[in-house]
Amino acid sequence: MAAAAAPAVAVNGVKTGTTSQAYLDGKVVKDTKVLISDLCRQFYNLGWVSGTGGSITIKVHDDPIPKPQQLIIMSPSGVQKERMEPEDMYVLSPNGSILSSPSPKPYPHKPPKCSDCGPLFMKAYEMRDAGAVIHSHGMESCLVTMLNPLSKEFRITHMEMIKGIKGHGYYDELVVPIIENTAYEYELTASLAKAIEAYPKATAVLVRNHGIYVWGDSWINAKTQAECYHYLFDAAIKLHQLGLDWSTPNHGPIQNVGGVFRTGRDISIKAGTADSGHELETFPRFIVLDIEGTTTPISFVSEVLFPYARDNVGKHLSATYDTVETQDDIKLLRSQVQNDLEQGVAGAVPIPSADAGKEEVIAALVANVESMIKADRKITALKQLQGHIWETGFKNNELEGVVFDDVPEALEKWNALGIKVYIYSSGSRLAQRLLFGNTSYGDLRKYLHGFFDTRVGNKRETRSYIEISESLGVDKPSDVLFVTDVFQEAAAAKAAGLEVIVSIRPGNGPLPENHGFKTINSFEEI
């Protein structure tokens, strides 16, 4: 094997420097090469890497070496994956430069070439601290992106295998971003990085008409998740063939309303009353609901949820400080506060480094969070933390979700008609699921098809509603009805082409004169 000069690598606490070749030839590197060969043969039999497509990369796990400094083993490009041998692998430095290349093989083998997926693999390593990345061309991962060719996401919920995806449970909605394919693999790098950044909870990215990239903390985690993703994609395809909707909690069957059969995303909702004597009334295909002042009294948010989060932020951070979830919350808050300080935002105070001690860090975080809550800021860092605090409150039966009396009946009716209902709130997706999953009317999530939060954008910006309509894959934005109590949100949605109704509820603020929107006092009027 031809080896380039390798940089110093810390092995067992000693920098190998000029002896790095010994490490490259050592057991941990060889074992990782053997592992990739074995996995490629297994994945070939699953149909994931046939026709020389697909690829695998794994970091060389060595306890004394921190993961960011571990070497990378990567399979070659354009070879028969089921016939690969350990000596066919490339060895890369932590920054992606090639340290060791395989020797050429005689005809009919092609000259060796490192995986075309290399730049994309490196993004997962850099942005997600991955330990392994799998790129599959499995048929399921290709076909599932074609079920709705306009959608930028794959969504599924209430399937057992969702539990195999990191950070997800049975009741959660699994969301996988979809990026568009290009002629050359490396051209996907920028869009993959953008998707990874936009979906912090995602552990995979689908490429339309192509395949999927899956990463995990280790090769076992990446493999497990890849198997679960392919299972879920296959389930979605089969449910689609049966006329069942994989993206809904009850995976409901084809509906027959007004003599019209409709299946999932492909329908236009039409219904009418038998004694009306009128033309069939056209209903929206999708309804997107605001929460505060629309489904839920403003007083519940302002007088119950916000005070609970404010009063429990210090207690929550102290009790969960060392968890991955809370450290992620703190990381987001640090970034937000730093930006606030640079912008001169009132109430922002510096957060000391972790070295300053847990108590000092928490004290600064509490001060910033209290200021953010007081200003009612619609920012992801605050909303994510609030969601985790409220999660504890709901689990301990200290909180119960409140909705107006007409909401459950309306959700049930719309669901029976085949109308898909989504929530769009400045509160995090977690907070939304908690509220609707724990009401005095029971779990209402069975009537909801998904949740949007500030990750799609500010609720007063037109671009946010364009993103939502594009995510839903509608032919025209007017297929979506948005219901809110806020005039600025209504104006932004209307500018994006959505149908809009303004909710008039007790405690809501006044609307401008001549606002021009249809108003309702109850969902019964929709």
XYZ file of C-alpha atoms in Angstrom:
526
model
C 0.000 0.000 0.000
C 1.229 3.461 -0.814
C 1.238 5.726 2.210
C 1.599 9.499 2.365
C 3.468 11.151 5.197
C 1.071 11.108 8.115
C 0.775 13.906 10.649
C 1.509 13.230 14.287
C -1.281 11.212 15.848
C -1.629 10.723 19.592
C -1.616 7.004 20.348
C -1.724 5.867 23.954
C -0.718 9.371 24.978
C 2.364 9.401 22.733
C 2.668 11.323 19.474
C 3.707 8.804 16.866
C 5.204 11.347 14.462
C 7.658 9.479 12.227
C 6.411 6.131 13.529
C 2.851 6.823 12.362
C 3.243 4.154 9.669
C 3.292 1.588 12.450
C -0.073 2.884 13.624
C -1.483 2.752 10.102
C -0.430 -0.890 9.923
C -1.670 -1.594 13.458
C -4.548 -3.711 14.729
C -7.222 -1.009 15.288
C -6.832 0.291 11.715
C -6.830 -3.214 10.227
C -9.883 -4.224 12.274
C -11.817 -1.217 10.988
C -10.927 -2.067 7.382
C -12.130 -5.645 7.908
C -15.348 -4.324 9.469
C -16.140 -2.133 6.449
C -15.506 -5.058 4.093
C -17.892 -7.234 6.099
C -20.566 -4.547 6.252
C -20.369 -3.874 2.518
C -21.014 -7.551 1.793
C -23.991 -7.493 4.143
C -25.352 -4.253 2.675
C -24.915 -5.647 -0.860
C -27.232 -8.524 0.060
C -29.750 -5.968 1.345
C -29.636 -4.120 -1.984
C -28.075 -0.995 -0.491
C -24.756 -0.962 -2.389
C -25.383 -2.833 -5.629
C -23.898 -1.747 -8.947
C -20.845 -0.307 -7.115
C -23.143 2.356 -5.600
C -23.254 3.428 -1.967
C -20.396 3.659 0.485
C -19.357 3.364 4.139
C -16.913 5.246 6.315
C -15.994 4.555 9.944
C -13.694 6.320 12.377
C -10.963 4.198 13.920
C -12.103 3.876 17.519
C -9.166 4.043 19.899
C -10.000 4.941 23.502
C -6.966 7.174 24.176
C -7.691 9.283 21.090
C -10.572 11.823 21.173
C -13.107 11.216 18.401
C -12.277 14.468 16.502
C -8.660 13.266 16.236
C -9.391 9.686 15.213
C -8.386 8.423 11.767
C -11.050 7.754 9.134
C -11.402 4.599 7.037
C -13.356 5.028 3.815
C -14.438 2.554 1.148
C -13.330 3.186 -2.466
C -15.554 4.399 -5.295
C -16.687 2.471 -8.368
C -15.872 -1.029 -7.088
C -17.893 -4.177 -6.456
C -18.755 -3.614 -2.836
C -19.394 -7.286 -2.024
C -15.889 -8.250 -3.231
C -13.920 -5.598 -1.397
C -11.007 -6.616 0.777
C -9.514 -4.751 3.746
C -6.513 -3.673 1.641
C -8.904 -1.830 -0.732
C -9.701 0.823 1.882
C -8.473 4.382 2.129
C -7.112 5.835 5.371
C -7.781 9.531 5.938
C -6.615 12.013 8.545
C -9.224 13.686 10.788
C -9.347 16.633 8.360
C -9.978 14.375 5.351
C -6.566 14.252 3.705
C -5.540 10.829 2.381
C -2.829 9.101 4.432
C -2.921 5.697 2.780
C -4.237 4.524 -0.613
C -4.769 0.988 -1.947
C -2.421 -0.358 -4.612
C -3.816 -0.657 -8.177
C -5.216 -4.019 -9.275
C -4.842 -5.574 -12.751
C -7.504 -5.355 -15.483
C -10.498 -5.423 -15.397
C -10.288 -3.518 -12.105
C -10.375 0.273 -12.322
C -7.606 2.407 -10.811
C -8.312 3.028 -7.107
C -10.352 6.114 -6.225
C -11.555 7.285 -2.833
C -15.322 7.430 -2.408
C -17.083 10.216 -4.289
C -19.109 10.597 -1.079
C -15.994 11.760 0.798
C -16.902 15.472 1.053
C -20.401 14.593 2.266
C -19.091 12.112 4.823
C -16.767 14.791 6.182
C -19.722 17.130 6.771
C -21.371 14.549 9.021
C -18.087 14.097 10.889
C -17.561 17.843 11.280
C -21.126 18.967 12.014
C -22.441 15.992 14.002
C -19.302 14.483 15.534
C -20.284 11.201 13.884
C -18.400 7.958 14.401
C -19.629 6.371 11.172
C -21.607 7.314 8.067
C -23.494 4.994 5.697
C -24.590 5.969 2.196
C -27.246 3.617 0.805
C -28.800 3.337 -2.639
C -31.518 1.077 -1.250
C -34.641 1.077 -3.409
C -36.824 2.093 -0.446
C -34.775 5.226 0.199
C -35.103 6.199 -3.454
C -38.805 5.493 -3.976
C -39.923 7.162 -0.762
C -38.683 10.520 -2.075
C -40.966 10.127 -5.103
C -44.219 9.648 -3.183
C -44.518 13.411 -3.015
C -42.061 14.922 -5.519
C -42.596 18.464 -4.178
C -42.053 17.710 -0.508
C -38.783 18.689 1.155
C -39.351 16.294 4.056
C -40.320 12.703 4.739
C -42.560 12.404 7.787
C -43.856 9.361 9.625
C -45.256 8.730 13.084
C -46.668 6.007 15.330
C -44.454 3.193 14.025
C -42.477 0.963 16.390
C -39.212 1.194 14.443
C -39.084 4.967 14.982
C -37.716 4.049 18.414
C -34.533 2.890 16.683
C -33.771 6.450 15.537
C -31.733 8.485 18.005
C -33.823 10.933 20.024
C -37.205 9.528 18.913
C -39.983 7.497 20.470
C -43.080 5.738 19.199
C -45.329 8.800 19.523
C -42.833 11.183 17.935
C -42.961 12.395 14.364
C -39.810 11.402 12.499
C -38.782 14.087 10.014
C -36.064 13.421 7.426
C -35.038 16.300 5.135
C -34.954 15.675 1.380
C -32.433 17.412 -0.869
C -32.435 17.403 -4.656
C -30.073 15.132 -6.582
C -27.232 16.388 -8.788
C -25.198 14.874 -11.614
C -22.130 14.439 -9.416
C -22.028 13.310 -5.801
C -19.689 16.030 -4.543
C -22.130 18.702 -5.785
C -24.514 17.611 -3.016
C -22.137 18.760 -0.280
C -23.525 22.267 0.224
C -27.180 21.210 0.258
C -26.417 18.310 2.620
C -24.640 20.682 5.022
C -27.586 23.084 4.871
C -30.016 20.259 5.681
C -27.880 19.062 8.603
C -27.847 22.587 10.011
C -31.576 23.139 9.457
C -32.594 19.843 11.122
C -30.531 19.504 14.319
C -32.457 16.422 15.441
C -32.021 14.567 12.148
C -29.557 11.687 11.812
C -30.107 11.240 8.080
C -30.644 13.152 4.855
C -32.524 11.749 1.860
C -31.425 12.572 -1.695
C -34.335 12.539 -4.119
C -34.217 9.746 -6.718
C -30.863 8.668 -5.273
C -30.587 7.325 -1.722
C -29.818 8.300 1.862
C -26.938 9.351 4.124
C -27.185 8.057 7.697
C -24.760 8.815 10.509
C -24.367 7.673 14.088
C -22.106 7.946 17.115
C -20.608 4.566 16.223
C -20.843 2.027 13.402
C -23.380 0.044 15.432
C -25.558 3.112 15.929
C -25.306 4.115 12.257
C -26.117 0.563 11.085
C -29.063 0.242 13.464
C -30.543 3.524 12.329
C -29.977 2.720 8.644
C -31.914 -0.529 9.074
C -34.748 1.308 10.854
C -34.903 4.031 8.195
C -35.141 1.464 5.388
C -37.863 -0.413 7.297
C -39.865 2.791 7.775
C -39.445 3.804 4.130
C -40.621 0.371 3.002
C -43.594 0.622 5.387
C -44.520 4.051 3.985
C -44.397 2.742 0.419
C -46.572 -0.270 1.271
C -49.052 1.889 3.205
C -49.222 4.218 0.218
C -49.965 1.270 -2.072
C -52.776 0.230 0.286
C -54.241 3.717 0.270
C -53.220 4.338 3.881
C -51.521 7.464 5.199
C -48.161 6.746 6.871
C -47.758 10.331 8.134
C -50.789 10.289 10.429
C -51.059 8.779 13.925
C -53.913 6.414 12.989
C -52.634 5.596 9.454
C -56.215 6.033 8.327
C -57.711 4.249 5.320
C -59.052 5.771 2.129
C -61.906 8.118 2.990
C -65.229 8.216 1.189
C -66.897 11.566 1.741
C -69.628 12.828 -0.541
C -69.028 9.881 -2.862
C -65.425 10.878 -3.505
C -62.604 8.477 -2.588
C -59.429 10.170 -1.369
C -56.082 8.863 -0.240
C -53.670 10.970 1.766
C -51.712 13.672 -0.006
C -53.238 13.129 -3.434
C -56.722 14.396 -2.662
C -58.744 17.523 -3.087
C -61.357 17.618 -0.361
C -64.916 18.052 -1.552
C -68.028 17.450 0.478
C -71.605 18.691 0.739
C -74.795 18.139 2.675
C -77.472 15.981 1.088
C -80.261 18.474 1.753
C -78.411 21.663 0.904
C -79.362 21.762 -2.751
C -76.126 23.631 -3.427
C -72.986 22.820 -5.387
C -70.420 20.753 -3.530
C -68.450 23.002 -1.210
C -64.677 22.853 -1.660
C -62.711 22.471 1.553
C -59.001 23.120 2.037
C -56.678 20.157 1.635
C -54.642 21.310 4.633
C -55.363 23.414 7.707
C -52.507 25.008 9.652
C -53.422 26.260 13.124
C -51.768 28.761 15.413
C -51.987 27.868 19.119
C -52.103 30.922 21.384
C -55.408 32.731 20.862
C -56.559 30.186 18.263
C -56.728 26.694 19.763
C -55.739 27.727 23.270
C -56.522 30.743 25.483
C -53.772 33.350 25.617
C -54.144 33.272 29.392
C -53.010 29.634 29.540
C -49.751 30.496 27.808
C -49.121 33.777 29.615
C -50.396 32.793 33.061
C -49.501 29.093 33.241
C -46.832 27.938 30.773
C -44.528 30.974 30.797
C -44.516 31.349 34.616
C -43.886 27.610 35.021
C -40.870 27.786 32.722
C -39.575 30.944 34.379
C -39.964 29.593 37.911
C -38.374 26.235 37.110
C -35.508 27.145 34.758
C -32.830 27.113 37.481
C -34.131 23.909 39.022
C -34.314 22.210 35.612
C -30.809 23.250 34.548
C -29.333 22.176 37.860
C -31.011 18.755 37.820
C -30.207 17.969 34.194
C -26.990 19.957 33.696
C -24.821 17.034 32.598
C -27.308 15.479 30.154
C -26.740 15.673 26.413
C -30.139 17.333 25.970
C -29.438 20.165 28.405
C -25.901 20.676 27.133
C -27.406 21.110 23.675
C -29.862 23.653 25.120
C -26.988 25.519 26.783
C -25.017 25.522 23.540
C -27.943 27.141 21.703
C -28.407 29.687 24.484
C -24.704 30.579 24.467
C -24.870 31.233 20.733
C -28.033 33.334 21.079
C -26.684 35.360 24.013
C -23.412 36.028 22.222
C -25.375 37.372 19.282
C -27.560 39.418 21.640
C -24.492 40.946 23.275
C -23.065 41.872 19.888
C -26.398 43.437 18.906
C -26.765 45.267 22.220
C -30.007 43.505 23.191
C -31.283 44.710 26.568
C -31.086 42.148 29.368
C -28.355 40.014 27.791
C -25.513 39.132 30.172
C -22.338 37.182 29.367
C -22.362 33.450 30.128
C -19.059 32.293 31.657
C -17.246 29.268 30.269
C -17.902 25.822 31.712
C -14.608 26.100 33.593
C -16.150 28.807 35.787
C -18.304 26.184 37.457
C -21.848 24.868 37.154
C -23.428 27.376 39.553
C -22.031 30.461 37.832
C -23.045 29.186 34.392
C -26.591 28.413 35.556
C -26.952 31.800 37.248
C -26.066 33.586 33.995
C -28.365 31.325 31.983
C -31.281 31.996 34.344
C -30.759 35.755 34.062
C -30.797 35.605 30.269
C -33.785 33.257 30.079
C -35.838 35.410 32.463
C -35.081 38.443 30.282
C -36.045 36.539 27.113
C -39.328 35.344 28.643
C -40.168 38.844 29.878
C -39.617 40.197 26.364
C -41.670 37.293 24.898
C -38.942 36.579 22.376
C -39.738 34.077 19.615
C -36.309 32.448 19.373
C -35.393 28.786 19.014
C -32.905 28.727 21.910
C -35.560 29.858 24.403
C -38.387 27.786 22.953
C -36.328 24.585 22.974
C -35.415 24.999 26.650
C -38.984 25.904 27.592
C -40.186 22.764 25.849
C -37.878 20.594 27.938
C -38.976 22.322 31.159
C -42.642 21.864 30.273
C -41.968 18.220 29.424
C -41.032 17.666 33.067
C -44.163 19.519 34.180
C -46.466 17.375 32.048
C -44.720 14.159 33.125
C -45.182 15.139 36.785
C -48.863 16.033 36.186
C -48.107 19.612 37.188
C -49.356 20.837 33.809
C -52.346 19.963 31.648
C -52.886 21.241 28.111
C -55.847 23.576 27.595
C -57.813 23.961 24.356
C -61.115 25.679 23.579
C -64.157 23.407 23.804
C -64.810 23.455 20.044
C -61.299 22.318 19.122
C -61.472 18.519 19.736
C -64.749 18.100 17.809
C -63.435 20.160 14.887
C -60.188 18.182 14.733
C -62.141 14.929 14.700
C -64.448 16.195 11.952
C -61.595 17.423 9.750
C -59.772 14.162 10.233
C -62.860 12.213 9.116
C -63.071 14.405 6.012
C -59.454 13.610 5.180
C -58.275 17.177 5.791
C -54.742 17.187 7.182
C -54.204 19.479 10.141
C -50.854 20.913 11.208
C -49.755 23.237 13.991
C -47.500 26.258 13.458
C -46.372 27.952 16.642
C -43.411 29.888 17.941
C -43.235 27.255 20.672
C -40.991 24.280 19.954
C -42.336 21.129 18.324
C -41.820 19.346 21.638
C -43.927 21.954 23.461
C -46.661 21.637 20.849
C -46.766 17.842 21.164
C -46.877 18.104 24.946
C -49.793 20.536 24.923
C -51.954 18.540 22.500
C -50.894 15.188 23.921
C -51.981 16.024 27.478
C -55.336 17.813 27.381
C -58.461 17.322 29.462
C -59.949 15.852 26.259
C -57.170 13.284 26.049
C -54.419 12.954 23.463
C -55.396 15.068 20.442
C -52.235 14.306 18.496
C -54.046 11.479 16.716
C -55.805 14.194 14.698
C -52.646 16.154 13.886
C -50.311 15.397 10.998
C -47.290 17.469 11.980
C -45.841 20.449 13.757
C -43.990 23.530 12.486
C -41.997 25.886 14.682
C -39.558 28.765 14.209
C -37.142 26.493 12.381
C -39.166 27.255 9.231
C -38.932 30.960 10.018
C -40.506 33.819 11.934
C -44.298 33.709 11.972
C -44.554 37.284 10.730
C -42.456 36.669 7.629
C -43.969 35.640 4.306
C -41.080 33.302 3.528
C -42.083 31.071 6.459
C -45.477 30.328 4.912
C -43.901 29.688 1.519
C -41.668 27.111 3.234
C -44.684 25.474 4.855
C -46.685 25.251 1.620
C -43.638 23.845 -0.184
C -43.100 21.300 2.604
C -46.717 20.173 2.317
C -46.221 19.708 -1.422
C -49.409 21.491 -2.501
C -50.027 22.433 -6.126
C -50.990 25.931 -5.047
C -50.627 27.720 -1.678
C -54.361 28.418 -1.553
C -54.878 24.707 -0.849
C -53.704 25.577 2.683
C -55.923 27.392 5.196
C -54.071 29.199 7.988
C -55.945 30.184 11.159
C -54.394 32.701 13.554
C -55.337 35.522 15.906
C -52.418 37.785 14.943
C -52.934 40.289 12.117
C -49.244 40.382 11.121
C -49.161 36.586 10.800
C -52.362 36.640 8.763
C -50.909 39.281 6.424
C -47.680 37.315 5.951
C -49.577 34.103 5.162
C -51.885 35.883 2.727
C -48.861 37.370 0.931
C -47.583 33.786 0.489
C -50.862 32.829 -1.193
C -52.485 30.906 1.682
C -56.151 31.175 2.573
C -56.429 32.931 5.941
C -59.032 33.173 8.697
C -58.536 35.247 11.844
C -59.596 33.737 15.160
C -61.564 35.931 17.562
C -61.305 34.449 21.045
C -61.740 35.803 24.586
C -58.619 37.702 25.623
C -57.289 38.206 22.084
C -55.973 41.605 21.074
C -57.936 43.958 18.791
C -57.562 43.853 15.020
C -56.868 46.921 12.868
C -59.901 48.554 11.283
C -60.656 47.368 7.767
C -58.257 44.442 8.187
C -59.921 42.607 5.302
C -59.861 39.071 6.756
C -62.715 36.672 7.427
C -63.086 36.111 11.178
C -64.526 33.288 13.271
C -65.389 32.866 16.939
C -65.351 29.066 16.848
C -63.928 26.291 14.686
C -67.532 25.218 14.096
C -67.682 28.088 11.582
C -64.989 26.572 9.347
